[in-house]
PDB file of C-alpha atoms in Angstrom:
ATOM      1  CA  UNK A   1     161.449  98.517 116.376  1.00  0.00           C
ATOM      2  CA  UNK A   2     158.731  98.916 113.793  1.00  0.00           C
ATOM      3  CA  UNK A   3     157.522 101.851 115.849  1.00  0.00           C
ATOM      4  CA  UNK A   4     158.699 103.952 118.772  1.00  0.00           C
ATOM      5  CA  UNK A   5     156.930 101.675 121.231  1.00  0.00           C
ATOM      6  CA  UNK A   6     158.103  98.441 119.666  1.00  0.00           C
ATOM      7  CA  UNK A   7     161.674  99.733 119.629  1.00  0.00           C
ATOM      8  CA  UNK A   8     161.386 100.084 123.397  1.00  0.00           C
ATOM      9  CA  UNK A   9     159.947  96.574 123.702  1.00  0.00           C
ATOM     10  CA  UNK A  10     162.784  95.073 121.676  1.00  0.00           C
ATOM     11  CA  UNK A  11     165.585  96.821 123.511  1.00  0.00           C
ATOM     12  CA  UNK A  12     164.000  96.163 126.886  1.00  0.00           C
ATOM     13  CA  UNK A  13     163.983  92.469 126.080  1.00  0.00           C
ATOM     14  CA  UNK A  14     167.626  92.595 125.053  1.00  0.00           C
ATOM     15  CA  UNK A  15     168.609  94.436 128.204  1.00  0.00           C
ATOM     16  CA  UNK A  16     166.821  91.893 130.333  1.00  0.00           C
ATOM     17  CA  UNK A  17     168.579  89.040 128.583  1.00  0.00           C
ATOM     18  CA  UNK A  18     171.967  90.571 129.104  1.00  0.00           C
ATOM     19  CA  UNK A  19     171.216  91.125 132.760  1.00  0.00           C
ATOM     20  CA  UNK A  20     171.396  87.438 133.608  1.00  0.00           C
ATOM     21  CA  UNK A  21     172.863  85.209 130.871  1.00  0.00           C
ATOM     22  CA  UNK A  22     174.299  81.776 131.454  1.00  0.00           C
ATOM     23  CA  UNK A  23     178.079  81.797 131.691  1.00  0.00           C
ATOM     24  CA  UNK A  24     180.611  79.539 130.006  1.00  0.00           C
ATOM     25  CA  UNK A  25     184.361  79.285 130.202  1.00  0.00           C
ATOM     26  CA  UNK A  26     187.267  79.493 127.755  1.00  0.00           C
ATOM     27  CA  UNK A  27     187.418  76.454 125.496  1.00  0.00           C
ATOM     28  CA  UNK A  28     183.673  75.798 125.382  1.00  0.00           C
ATOM     29  CA  UNK A  29     182.566  76.123 121.767  1.00  0.00           C
ATOM     30  CA  UNK A  30     178.976  77.328 121.469  1.00  0.00           C
ATOM     31  CA  UNK A  31     177.785  75.455 118.396  1.00  0.00           C
ATOM     32  CA  UNK A  32     174.807  76.213 116.186  1.00  0.00           C
ATOM     33  CA  UNK A  33     171.645  74.260 116.769  1.00  0.00           C
ATOM     34  CA  UNK A  34     167.946  74.993 116.588  1.00  0.00           C
ATOM     35  CA  UNK A  35     167.191  77.458 119.342  1.00  0.00           C
ATOM     36  CA  UNK A  36     170.783  78.051 120.489  1.00  0.00           C
ATOM     37  CA  UNK A  37     170.298  78.981 124.165  1.00  0.00           C
ATOM     38  CA  UNK A  38     171.223  82.360 125.584  1.00  0.00           C
ATOM     39  CA  UNK A  39     174.788  82.422 126.856  1.00  0.00           C
ATOM     40  CA  UNK A  40     177.853  84.575 127.462  1.00  0.00           C
ATOM     41  CA  UNK A  41     181.482  83.864 128.172  1.00  0.00           C
ATOM     42  CA  UNK A  42     184.871  83.799 126.500  1.00  0.00           C
ATOM     43  CA  UNK A  43     185.861  82.100 123.261  1.00  0.00           C
ATOM     44  CA  UNK A  44     189.249  82.180 121.539  1.00  0.00           C
ATOM     45  CA  UNK A  45     190.316  85.203 123.547  1.00  0.00           C
ATOM     46  CA  UNK A  46     187.140  87.243 123.013  1.00  0.00           C
ATOM     47  CA  UNK A  47     184.090  87.874 125.151  1.00  0.00           C
ATOM     48  CA  UNK A  48     180.804  86.857 123.538  1.00  0.00           C
ATOM     49  CA  UNK A  49     177.192  87.437 124.420  1.00  0.00           C
ATOM     50  CA  UNK A  50     174.166  85.794 122.810  1.00  0.00           C
ATOM     51  CA  UNK A  51     170.497  86.159 123.679  1.00  0.00           C
ATOM     52  CA  UNK A  52     167.246  85.099 122.054  1.00  0.00           C
ATOM     53  CA  UNK A  53     163.685  85.178 123.311  1.00  0.00           C
ATOM     54  CA  UNK A  54     163.091  81.811 121.627  1.00  0.00           C
ATOM     55  CA  UNK A  55     160.406  83.030 119.242  1.00  0.00           C
ATOM     56  CA  UNK A  56     162.610  82.925 116.157  1.00  0.00           C
ATOM     57  CA  UNK A  57     164.483  79.987 114.665  1.00  0.00           C
ATOM     58  CA  UNK A  58     167.896  81.376 115.628  1.00  0.00           C
ATOM     59  CA  UNK A  59     171.363  79.881 115.826  1.00  0.00           C
ATOM     60  CA  UNK A  60     174.619  81.374 117.070  1.00  0.00           C
ATOM     61  CA  UNK A  61     178.063  79.904 116.375  1.00  0.00           C
ATOM     62  CA  UNK A  62     181.411  81.067 117.706  1.00  0.00           C
ATOM     63  CA  UNK A  63     184.118  80.787 115.062  1.00  0.00           C
ATOM     64  CA  UNK A  64     187.862  81.180 115.283  1.00  0.00           C
ATOM     65  CA  UNK A  65     189.317  84.298 116.849  1.00  0.00           C
ATOM     66  CA  UNK A  66     186.820  87.148 116.846  1.00  0.00           C
ATOM     67  CA  UNK A  67     184.377  85.537 114.411  1.00  0.00           C
ATOM     68  CA  UNK A  68     180.750  84.651 115.024  1.00  0.00           C
ATOM     69  CA  UNK A  69     177.793  83.690 112.836  1.00  0.00           C
ATOM     70  CA  UNK A  70     174.104  84.285 113.512  1.00  0.00           C
ATOM     71  CA  UNK A  71     171.316  82.914 111.326  1.00  0.00           C
ATOM     72  CA  UNK A  72     167.679  83.634 112.102  1.00  0.00           C
ATOM     73  CA  UNK A  73     164.300  83.119 110.425  1.00  0.00           C
ATOM     74  CA  UNK A  74     160.579  83.134 111.107  1.00  0.00           C
ATOM     75  CA  UNK A  75     160.038  86.911 111.040  1.00  0.00           C
ATOM     76  CA  UNK A  76     159.246  87.008 114.744  1.00  0.00           C
ATOM     77  CA  UNK A  77     161.056  87.220 118.032  1.00  0.00           C
ATOM     78  CA  UNK A  78     164.078  89.168 119.203  1.00  0.00           C
ATOM     79  CA  UNK A  79     167.736  88.146 119.256  1.00  0.00           C
ATOM     80  CA  UNK A  80     171.121  89.758 119.661  1.00  0.00           C
ATOM     81  CA  UNK A  81     174.660  88.496 119.862  1.00  0.00           C
ATOM     82  CA  UNK A  82     178.247  89.238 119.097  1.00  0.00           C
ATOM     83  CA  UNK A  83     181.884  89.204 120.140  1.00  0.00           C
ATOM     84  CA  UNK A  84     184.187  91.772 121.660  1.00  0.00           C
ATOM     85  CA  UNK A  85     185.686  92.544 125.042  1.00  0.00           C
ATOM     86  CA  UNK A  86     184.839  92.664 128.719  1.00  0.00           C
ATOM     87  CA  UNK A  87     185.407  95.195 130.101  1.00  0.00           C
ATOM     88  CA  UNK A  88     184.982  97.817 127.407  1.00  0.00           C
ATOM     89  CA  UNK A  89     187.227 100.874 127.203  1.00  0.00           C
ATOM     90  CA  UNK A  90     186.991 104.520 126.170  1.00  0.00           C
ATOM     91  CA  UNK A  91     189.831 104.303 123.644  1.00  0.00           C
ATOM     92  CA  UNK A  92     189.481 101.075 121.648  1.00  0.00           C
ATOM     93  CA  UNK A  93     189.677 101.124 117.840  1.00  0.00           C
ATOM     94  CA  UNK A  94     187.327  98.318 116.800  1.00  0.00           C
ATOM     95  CA  UNK A  95     187.625  96.696 113.384  1.00  0.00           C
ATOM     96  CA  UNK A  96     185.000  94.410 111.905  1.00  0.00           C
ATOM     97  CA  UNK A  97     184.596  92.575 108.610  1.00  0.00           C
ATOM     98  CA  UNK A  98     182.254  89.949 107.189  1.00  0.00           C
ATOM     99  CA  UNK A  99     178.795  89.675 105.672  1.00  0.00           C
ATOM    100  CA  UNK A 100     175.559  91.162 106.968  1.00  0.00           C
ATOM    101  CA  UNK A 101     172.334  90.148 105.222  1.00  0.00           C
ATOM    102  CA  UNK A 102     169.191  91.153 107.123  1.00  0.00           C
ATOM    103  CA  UNK A 103     165.672  90.849 105.766  1.00  0.00           C
ATOM    104  CA  UNK A 104     163.629  93.325 107.780  1.00  0.00           C
ATOM    105  CA  UNK A 105     164.427  94.906 111.110  1.00  0.00           C
ATOM    106  CA  UNK A 106     168.020  94.467 112.277  1.00  0.00           C
ATOM    107  CA  UNK A 107     171.108  96.369 113.492  1.00  0.00           C
ATOM    108  CA  UNK A 108     174.840  95.877 113.180  1.00  0.00           C
ATOM    109  CA  UNK A 109     176.415  97.963 115.937  1.00  0.00           C
ATOM    110  CA  UNK A 110     179.106  98.396 118.538  1.00  0.00           C
ATOM    111  CA  UNK A 111     177.090  97.765 121.671  1.00  0.00           C
ATOM    112  CA  UNK A 112     177.847  98.047 125.369  1.00  0.00           C
ATOM    113  CA  UNK A 113     176.961  99.160 128.885  1.00  0.00           C
ATOM    114  CA  UNK A 114     178.495 101.297 131.607  1.00  0.00           C
ATOM    115  CA  UNK A 115     177.764 101.675 135.296  1.00  0.00           C
ATOM    116  CA  UNK A 116     177.943 104.757 137.548  1.00  0.00           C
ATOM    117  CA  UNK A 117     175.741 105.834 135.902  1.00  0.00           C
ATOM    118  CA  UNK A 118     174.012 102.965 134.157  1.00  0.00           C
ATOM    119  CA  UNK A 119     174.086 103.634 130.387  1.00  0.00           C
ATOM    120  CA  UNK A 120     173.287 101.405 127.411  1.00  0.00           C
ATOM    121  CA  UNK A 121     174.958 102.506 124.169  1.00  0.00           C
ATOM    122  CA  UNK A 122     175.003 101.785 120.447  1.00  0.00           C
ATOM    123  CA  UNK A 123     177.207 102.885 117.557  1.00  0.00           C
ATOM    124  CA  UNK A 124     175.064 101.668 114.650  1.00  0.00           C
ATOM    125  CA  UNK A 125     176.993 100.962 111.452  1.00  0.00           C
ATOM    126  CA  UNK A 126     174.191  99.414 109.411  1.00  0.00           C
ATOM    127  CA  UNK A 127     170.573  98.407 109.789  1.00  0.00           C
ATOM    128  CA  UNK A 128     167.760  96.776 107.862  1.00  0.00           C
ATOM    129  CA  UNK A 129     164.319  98.237 107.279  1.00  0.00           C
ATOM    130  CA  UNK A 130     164.091 100.372 110.417  1.00  0.00           C
ATOM    131  CA  UNK A 131     166.224 103.430 111.200  1.00  0.00           C
ATOM    132  CA  UNK A 132     166.658 103.592 114.997  1.00  0.00           C
ATOM    133  CA  UNK A 133     167.194 107.356 114.861  1.00  0.00           C
ATOM    134  CA  UNK A 134     163.497 107.796 114.066  1.00  0.00           C
ATOM    135  CA  UNK A 135     162.589 106.926 117.671  1.00  0.00           C
ATOM    136  CA  UNK A 136     165.071 109.024 119.645  1.00  0.00           C
ATOM    137  CA  UNK A 137     165.854 112.660 120.385  1.00  0.00           C
ATOM    138  CA  UNK A 138     168.622 114.024 118.176  1.00  0.00           C
ATOM    139  CA  UNK A 139     171.342 115.793 120.153  1.00  0.00           C
ATOM    140  CA  UNK A 140     173.811 116.581 117.374  1.00  0.00           C
ATOM    141  CA  UNK A 141     176.122 114.912 114.888  1.00  0.00           C
ATOM    142  CA  UNK A 142     179.744 113.805 114.665  1.00  0.00           C
ATOM    143  CA  UNK A 143     182.232 112.848 111.946  1.00  0.00           C
ATOM    144  CA  UNK A 144     184.158 109.681 112.841  1.00  0.00           C
ATOM    145  CA  UNK A 145     186.235 107.307 110.730  1.00  0.00           C
ATOM    146  CA  UNK A 146     185.238 109.011 107.481  1.00  0.00           C
ATOM    147  CA  UNK A 147     181.479 109.068 108.057  1.00  0.00           C
ATOM    148  CA  UNK A 148     178.763 111.215 109.609  1.00  0.00           C
ATOM    149  CA  UNK A 149     176.726 109.934 112.538  1.00  0.00           C
ATOM    150  CA  UNK A 150     173.578 111.288 114.172  1.00  0.00           C
ATOM    151  CA  UNK A 151     173.847 111.514 117.960  1.00  0.00           C
ATOM    152  CA  UNK A 152     170.670 110.522 119.803  1.00  0.00           C
ATOM    153  CA  UNK A 153     169.430 109.864 123.302  1.00  0.00           C
ATOM    154  CA  UNK A 154     166.470 108.057 124.841  1.00  0.00           C
ATOM    155  CA  UNK A 155     165.384 107.312 128.404  1.00  0.00           C
ATOM    156  CA  UNK A 156     164.223 103.883 129.592  1.00  0.00           C
ATOM    157  CA  UNK A 157     161.909 103.986 132.583  1.00  0.00           C
ATOM    158  CA  UNK A 158     161.769 101.019 134.974  1.00  0.00           C
ATOM    159  CA  UNK A 159     163.045  98.562 132.400  1.00  0.00           C
ATOM    160  CA  UNK A 160     165.299  95.479 132.566  1.00  0.00           C
ATOM    161  CA  UNK A 161     169.026  96.131 132.490  1.00  0.00           C
ATOM    162  CA  UNK A 162     172.315  94.494 133.412  1.00  0.00           C
ATOM    163  CA  UNK A 163     171.474  95.522 137.003  1.00  0.00           C
ATOM    164  CA  UNK A 164     167.857  94.428 137.092  1.00  0.00           C
ATOM    165  CA  UNK A 165     164.897  96.763 136.630  1.00  0.00           C
ATOM    166  CA  UNK A 166     166.214 100.319 136.386  1.00  0.00           C
ATOM    167  CA  UNK A 167     165.642 103.722 134.800  1.00  0.00           C
ATOM    168  CA  UNK A 168     168.587 104.533 132.544  1.00  0.00           C
ATOM    169  CA  UNK A 169     169.702 106.409 129.442  1.00  0.00           C
ATOM    170  CA  UNK A 170     170.447 104.990 126.007  1.00  0.00           C
ATOM    171  CA  UNK A 171     173.112 106.749 123.920  1.00  0.00           C
ATOM    172  CA  UNK A 172     173.215 106.316 120.155  1.00  0.00           C
ATOM    173  CA  UNK A 173     175.440 107.179 117.216  1.00  0.00           C
ATOM    174  CA  UNK A 174     173.723 106.125 113.980  1.00  0.00           C
ATOM    175  CA  UNK A 175     175.753 106.203 110.775  1.00  0.00           C
ATOM    176  CA  UNK A 176     174.167 108.506 108.186  1.00  0.00           C
ATOM    177  CA  UNK A 177     174.013 107.141 105.585  1.00  0.00           C
ATOM    178  CA  UNK A 178     174.241 103.600 106.878  1.00  0.00           C
ATOM    179  CA  UNK A 179     176.637 101.071 105.422  1.00  0.00           C
ATOM    180  CA  UNK A 180     174.704  99.126 102.816  1.00  0.00           C
ATOM    181  CA  UNK A 181     173.446  95.778 104.129  1.00  0.00           C
ATOM    182  CA  UNK A 182     172.950  92.688 102.018  1.00  0.00           C
ATOM    183  CA  UNK A 183     176.524  91.500 101.455  1.00  0.00           C
ATOM    184  CA  UNK A 184     180.104  92.158 102.430  1.00  0.00           C
ATOM    185  CA  UNK A 185     180.657  94.783 105.102  1.00  0.00           C
ATOM    186  CA  UNK A 186     183.662  96.122 106.994  1.00  0.00           C
ATOM    187  CA  UNK A 187     184.738  99.151 108.938  1.00  0.00           C
ATOM    188  CA  UNK A 188     186.475 100.699 111.921  1.00  0.00           C
ATOM    189  CA  UNK A 189     184.878 102.333 114.942  1.00  0.00           C
ATOM    190  CA  UNK A 190     187.077 104.481 117.168  1.00  0.00           C
ATOM    191  CA  UNK A 191     184.896 104.563 120.241  1.00  0.00           C
ATOM    192  CA  UNK A 192     186.721 107.611 121.662  1.00  0.00           C
ATOM    193  CA  UNK A 193     185.449 109.725 118.748  1.00  0.00           C
ATOM    194  CA  UNK A 194     181.845 108.899 119.658  1.00  0.00           C
ATOM    195  CA  UNK A 195     182.285 109.018 123.406  1.00  0.00           C
ATOM    196  CA  UNK A 196     183.948 112.452 123.222  1.00  0.00           C
ATOM    197  CA  UNK A 197     181.174 113.747 120.956  1.00  0.00           C
ATOM    198  CA  UNK A 198     178.544 112.432 123.342  1.00  0.00           C
ATOM    199  CA  UNK A 199     180.245 114.150 126.257  1.00  0.00           C
ATOM    200  CA  UNK A 200     180.327 117.436 124.302  1.00  0.00           C
ATOM    201  CA  UNK A 201     176.524 117.402 124.087  1.00  0.00           C
ATOM    202  CA  UNK A 202     176.075 116.470 127.740  1.00  0.00           C
ATOM    203  CA  UNK A 203     175.812 112.688 127.328  1.00  0.00           C
ATOM    204  CA  UNK A 204     178.237 111.270 129.892  1.00  0.00           C
ATOM    205  CA  UNK A 205     178.958 107.564 130.054  1.00  0.00           C
ATOM    206  CA  UNK A 206     179.510 105.818 133.365  1.00  0.00           C
ATOM    207  CA  UNK A 207     182.906 105.399 134.972  1.00  0.00           C
ATOM    208  CA  UNK A 208     182.787 101.577 134.953  1.00  0.00           C
ATOM    209  CA  UNK A 209     182.592  99.823 131.591  1.00  0.00           C
ATOM    210  CA  UNK A 210     180.965  96.432 131.208  1.00  0.00           C
ATOM    211  CA  UNK A 211     181.219  94.529 127.899  1.00  0.00           C
ATOM    212  CA  UNK A 212     181.782  96.142 124.479  1.00  0.00           C
ATOM    213  CA  UNK A 213     180.915  93.974 121.469  1.00  0.00           C
ATOM    214  CA  UNK A 214     180.115  94.201 117.771  1.00  0.00           C
ATOM    215  CA  UNK A 215     176.552  92.906 117.843  1.00  0.00           C
ATOM    216  CA  UNK A 216     173.992  91.751 115.323  1.00  0.00           C
ATOM    217  CA  UNK A 217     170.406  92.273 116.438  1.00  0.00           C
ATOM    218  CA  UNK A 218     167.230  91.054 114.779  1.00  0.00           C
ATOM    219  CA  UNK A 219     163.623  91.815 115.650  1.00  0.00           C
ATOM    220  CA  UNK A 220     160.665  90.327 113.797  1.00  0.00           C
ATOM    221  CA  UNK A 221     162.906  89.602 110.829  1.00  0.00           C
ATOM    222  CA  UNK A 222     165.229  87.055 109.253  1.00  0.00           C
ATOM    223  CA  UNK A 223     168.774  87.042 107.998  1.00  0.00           C
ATOM    224  CA  UNK A 224     172.350  85.957 108.437  1.00  0.00           C
ATOM    225  CA  UNK A 225     175.420  87.693 109.763  1.00  0.00           C
ATOM    226  CA  UNK A 226     179.020  86.479 109.894  1.00  0.00           C
ATOM    227  CA  UNK A 227     181.289  89.046 111.508  1.00  0.00           C
ATOM    228  CA  UNK A 228     184.931  88.963 112.580  1.00  0.00           C
ATOM    229  CA  UNK A 229     185.961  91.459 115.245  1.00  0.00           C
ATOM    230  CA  UNK A 230     189.491  92.635 115.981  1.00  0.00           C
TER     231      UNK A 230
END
């Protein structure tokens, strides 16, 4: 994510992790420990997904309700995790609140996948030192929930995905300006506003939605993020 090519490397790694995570069941509390292993499942009525490549000192903890905490250090490696819903929808109004304190390259975003066709998507609310819109083709802009967002698109060729190695599109809305990181953060994302805007510029999501979470991602950085989703 430091450059166009490293952005691809980071997201490819994330996609591969999400393709085949370990599963858990309701009632299993994923607790923080050094090198919290990649996992996904349900917790307190919410779907969660957590992945790390193991290069960073990274811990993930599920809290009550829609809360999670991620702490990472070491300024290396790639990690992403969060809570939300499975399946996603085209009409959900997602609220989030908490603290987001990245040092370096990181995103806080609504994140998900669709099938038929296979699409990976981000609605980026805040980020650290790297603006993801610098490595994608701008397709337009949209005003949602009181803020402007740049609409962007990229293509991933023969890369890992939730369905194995595939060629697929990435759709992006990146808040401009971003919400300021480094402390308290909150907001609302009406996904229909973004999805409709994407469709208006020819970016059509798939008919089958997989998960839809509010994710914290870190790449070659450090930080902490405690977010509650509702």
